[in-house]
mmCIF file of C-alpha atoms in Angstrom:
data_model
loop_
_atom_site.group_PDB
_atom_site.id
_atom_site.type_symbol
_atom_site.label_atom_id
_atom_site.label_comp_id
_atom_site.label_asym_id
_atom_site.label_seq_id
_atom_site.Cartn_x
_atom_site.Cartn_y
_atom_site.Cartn_z
ATOM 1 C CA UNK A 1 0.000 0.000 0.000
ATOM 2 C CA UNK A 2 1.407 3.385 -1.048
ATOM 3 C CA UNK A 3 2.189 5.886 1.702
ATOM 4 C CA UNK A 4 2.399 9.610 0.907
ATOM 5 C CA UNK A 5 4.937 11.734 2.734
ATOM 6 C CA UNK A 6 3.222 14.229 5.080
ATOM 7 C CA UNK A 7 4.290 17.885 4.825
ATOM 8 C CA UNK A 8 5.346 17.971 8.507
ATOM 9 C CA UNK A 9 8.373 15.976 7.338
ATOM 10 C CA UNK A 10 9.825 18.901 5.392
ATOM 11 C CA UNK A 11 12.567 20.358 7.600
ATOM 12 C CA UNK A 12 13.333 24.081 7.853
ATOM 13 C CA UNK A 13 16.374 23.522 5.599
ATOM 14 C CA UNK A 14 14.260 21.946 2.836
ATOM 15 C CA UNK A 15 15.233 18.342 3.614
ATOM 16 C CA UNK A 16 12.428 15.881 3.028
ATOM 17 C CA UNK A 17 12.773 13.774 6.183
ATOM 18 C CA UNK A 18 10.328 11.286 4.648
ATOM 19 C CA UNK A 19 13.094 10.079 2.309
ATOM 20 C CA UNK A 20 15.879 10.086 4.925
ATOM 21 C CA UNK A 21 17.443 6.773 5.916
ATOM 22 C CA UNK A 22 17.080 7.614 9.626
ATOM 23 C CA UNK A 23 13.327 8.110 9.178
ATOM 24 C CA UNK A 24 12.701 5.136 6.873
ATOM 25 C CA UNK A 25 14.632 2.434 8.719
ATOM 26 C CA UNK A 26 12.626 0.096 10.933
ATOM 27 C CA UNK A 27 14.877 0.178 14.009
ATOM 28 C CA UNK A 28 15.784 3.309 15.966
ATOM 29 C CA UNK A 29 14.047 5.466 13.405
ATOM 30 C CA UNK A 30 13.965 9.250 13.597
ATOM 31 C CA UNK A 31 10.655 11.095 13.761
ATOM 32 C CA UNK A 32 11.765 13.915 11.441
ATOM 33 C CA UNK A 33 13.213 17.356 12.150
ATOM 34 C CA UNK A 34 9.896 18.996 13.049
ATOM 35 C CA UNK A 35 8.865 16.420 15.652
ATOM 36 C CA UNK A 36 10.561 16.644 19.037
ATOM 37 C CA UNK A 37 11.780 13.262 20.219
ATOM 38 C CA UNK A 38 14.716 11.967 22.265
ATOM 39 C CA UNK A 39 15.003 9.095 19.741
ATOM 40 C CA UNK A 40 16.603 11.374 17.143
ATOM 41 C CA UNK A 41 20.241 10.904 16.200
ATOM 42 C CA UNK A 42 22.518 13.205 18.228
ATOM 43 C CA UNK A 43 23.524 15.243 15.171
ATOM 44 C CA UNK A 44 19.842 15.976 14.488
ATOM 45 C CA UNK A 45 19.175 17.150 18.038
ATOM 46 C CA UNK A 46 22.032 19.643 17.779
ATOM 47 C CA UNK A 47 21.459 20.725 14.153
ATOM 48 C CA UNK A 48 22.495 24.374 13.928
ATOM 49 C CA UNK A 49 20.203 24.985 10.949
ATOM 50 C CA UNK A 50 17.158 23.616 12.783
ATOM 51 C CA UNK A 51 18.019 25.451 15.973
ATOM 52 C CA UNK A 52 18.531 28.683 14.044
ATOM 53 C CA UNK A 53 15.120 28.346 12.403
ATOM 54 C CA UNK A 54 13.513 27.614 15.780
ATOM 55 C CA UNK A 55 15.049 30.780 17.257
ATOM 56 C CA UNK A 56 13.823 32.933 14.377
ATOM 57 C CA UNK A 57 10.314 33.978 15.352
ATOM 58 C CA UNK A 58 7.724 32.600 12.988
ATOM 59 C CA UNK A 59 10.165 31.115 10.481
ATOM 60 C CA UNK A 60 8.926 27.735 9.220
ATOM 61 C CA UNK A 61 11.583 27.509 6.495
ATOM 62 C CA UNK A 62 15.046 28.943 5.975
ATOM 63 C CA UNK A 63 13.893 30.977 2.960
ATOM 64 C CA UNK A 64 12.125 33.299 5.445
ATOM 65 C CA UNK A 65 15.501 34.361 6.832
ATOM 66 C CA UNK A 66 17.211 37.543 5.644
ATOM 67 C CA UNK A 67 20.475 35.545 5.366
ATOM 68 C CA UNK A 68 19.028 32.855 3.087
ATOM 69 C CA UNK A 69 20.894 30.883 1.959
ATOM 70 C CA UNK A 70 23.390 31.034 4.818
ATOM 71 C CA UNK A 71 26.810 29.398 4.706
ATOM 72 C CA UNK A 72 25.633 26.369 6.719
ATOM 73 C CA UNK A 73 22.775 25.731 4.321
ATOM 74 C CA UNK A 74 24.995 26.197 1.254
ATOM 75 C CA UNK A 75 27.485 23.685 2.676
ATOM 76 C CA UNK A 76 24.737 21.125 3.409
ATOM 77 C CA UNK A 77 23.183 21.714 -0.020
ATOM 78 C CA UNK A 78 26.506 21.166 -1.786
ATOM 79 C CA UNK A 79 27.041 17.871 0.060
ATOM 80 C CA UNK A 80 23.552 16.624 -0.844
ATOM 81 C CA UNK A 81 23.792 17.770 -4.480
ATOM 82 C CA UNK A 82 27.154 16.012 -4.834
ATOM 83 C CA UNK A 83 26.347 12.769 -3.007
ATOM 84 C CA UNK A 84 22.594 12.364 -3.438
ATOM 85 C CA UNK A 85 21.611 14.544 -6.416
ATOM 86 C CA UNK A 86 19.173 16.556 -4.308
ATOM 87 C CA UNK A 87 19.221 20.285 -3.558
ATOM 88 C CA UNK A 88 17.670 21.581 -0.367
ATOM 89 C CA UNK A 89 17.997 25.153 -1.614
ATOM 90 C CA UNK A 90 16.107 24.178 -4.773
ATOM 91 C CA UNK A 91 13.459 22.519 -2.588
ATOM 92 C CA UNK A 92 13.086 25.747 -0.598
ATOM 93 C CA UNK A 93 12.809 27.832 -3.771
ATOM 94 C CA UNK A 94 10.084 25.456 -5.023
ATOM 95 C CA UNK A 95 8.177 25.717 -1.727
ATOM 96 C CA UNK A 96 8.523 29.497 -1.705
ATOM 97 C CA UNK A 97 7.334 29.871 -5.320
ATOM 98 C CA UNK A 98 4.614 27.228 -5.519
ATOM 99 C CA UNK A 99 3.606 26.464 -1.928
ATOM 100 C CA UNK A 100 4.112 23.473 0.335
ATOM 101 C CA UNK A 101 1.088 21.518 -0.942
ATOM 102 C CA UNK A 102 2.267 21.605 -4.550
ATOM 103 C CA UNK A 103 5.821 20.728 -3.478
ATOM 104 C CA UNK A 104 4.482 17.711 -1.557
ATOM 105 C CA UNK A 105 2.455 16.547 -4.559
ATOM 106 C CA UNK A 106 5.634 16.658 -6.627
ATOM 107 C CA UNK A 107 7.756 14.948 -3.949
ATOM 108 C CA UNK A 108 5.236 12.138 -3.487
ATOM 109 C CA UNK A 109 5.473 11.412 -7.211
ATOM 110 C CA UNK A 110 9.183 12.087 -7.727
ATOM 111 C CA UNK A 111 10.378 10.134 -4.672
ATOM 112 C CA UNK A 112 8.065 7.129 -5.097
ATOM 113 C CA UNK A 113 9.310 3.608 -5.689
ATOM 114 C CA UNK A 114 8.322 2.536 -9.211
ATOM 115 C CA UNK A 115 7.305 -0.887 -7.866
ATOM 116 C CA UNK A 116 5.182 -0.110 -4.805
ATOM 117 C CA UNK A 117 4.841 3.691 -4.714
ATOM 118 C CA UNK A 118 6.370 4.159 -1.250
ATOM 119 C CA UNK A 119 9.198 6.641 -0.622
ATOM 120 C CA UNK A 120 12.697 5.683 -1.727
ATOM 121 C CA UNK A 121 15.615 6.600 0.520
ATOM 122 C CA UNK A 122 17.649 9.543 -0.800
ATOM 123 C CA UNK A 123 20.799 8.202 0.885
ATOM 124 C CA UNK A 124 20.942 4.702 -0.588
ATOM 125 C CA UNK A 125 18.173 4.461 -3.209
ATOM 126 C CA UNK A 126 16.392 1.637 -1.382
ATOM 127 C CA UNK A 127 12.656 1.275 -0.914
ATOM 128 C CA UNK A 128 12.279 0.031 2.652
ATOM 129 C CA UNK A 129 8.806 -1.396 1.907
ATOM 130 C CA UNK A 130 9.565 -3.715 -1.008
ATOM 131 C CA UNK A 131 13.321 -3.793 -0.252
ATOM 132 C CA UNK A 132 14.330 -3.058 -3.809
ATOM 133 C CA UNK A 133 16.828 -0.537 -5.095
ATOM 134 C CA UNK A 134 15.265 2.117 -7.289
ATOM 135 C CA UNK A 135 16.658 5.244 -8.919
ATOM 136 C CA UNK A 136 14.243 8.107 -8.305
ATOM 137 C CA UNK A 137 14.367 11.841 -7.830
ATOM 138 C CA UNK A 138 16.952 12.630 -10.471
ATOM 139 C CA UNK A 139 16.027 15.619 -12.565
#
């Protein structure tokens, strides 16, 4: 059965936590950046981008910041573009231009496993539902 990614899983930095290995794995899984939980990996609990967005009054996403994109976000974006062919800055531009609902519609199509329709992990290309490797999300 296909599961759509809920919009609460889009982090302030533009990361889709619904396609993150830490969220998708069955053991010790993360709840996503926007959900407070002690089960999160230590690096997520101390994420300077997330903490910065939390401190900025009313900022849901980094694009609301006057310093967007900051050096931290550019560094993270470069790593993800290089390793995983995904741009968080591009995600944030899409959300800013077209809205979160339209971005989620696109993500739920673009990140879906061609076999079962569930999200495919951005970090290793594996669908954790049907346990098959699939190439998705490349533009």
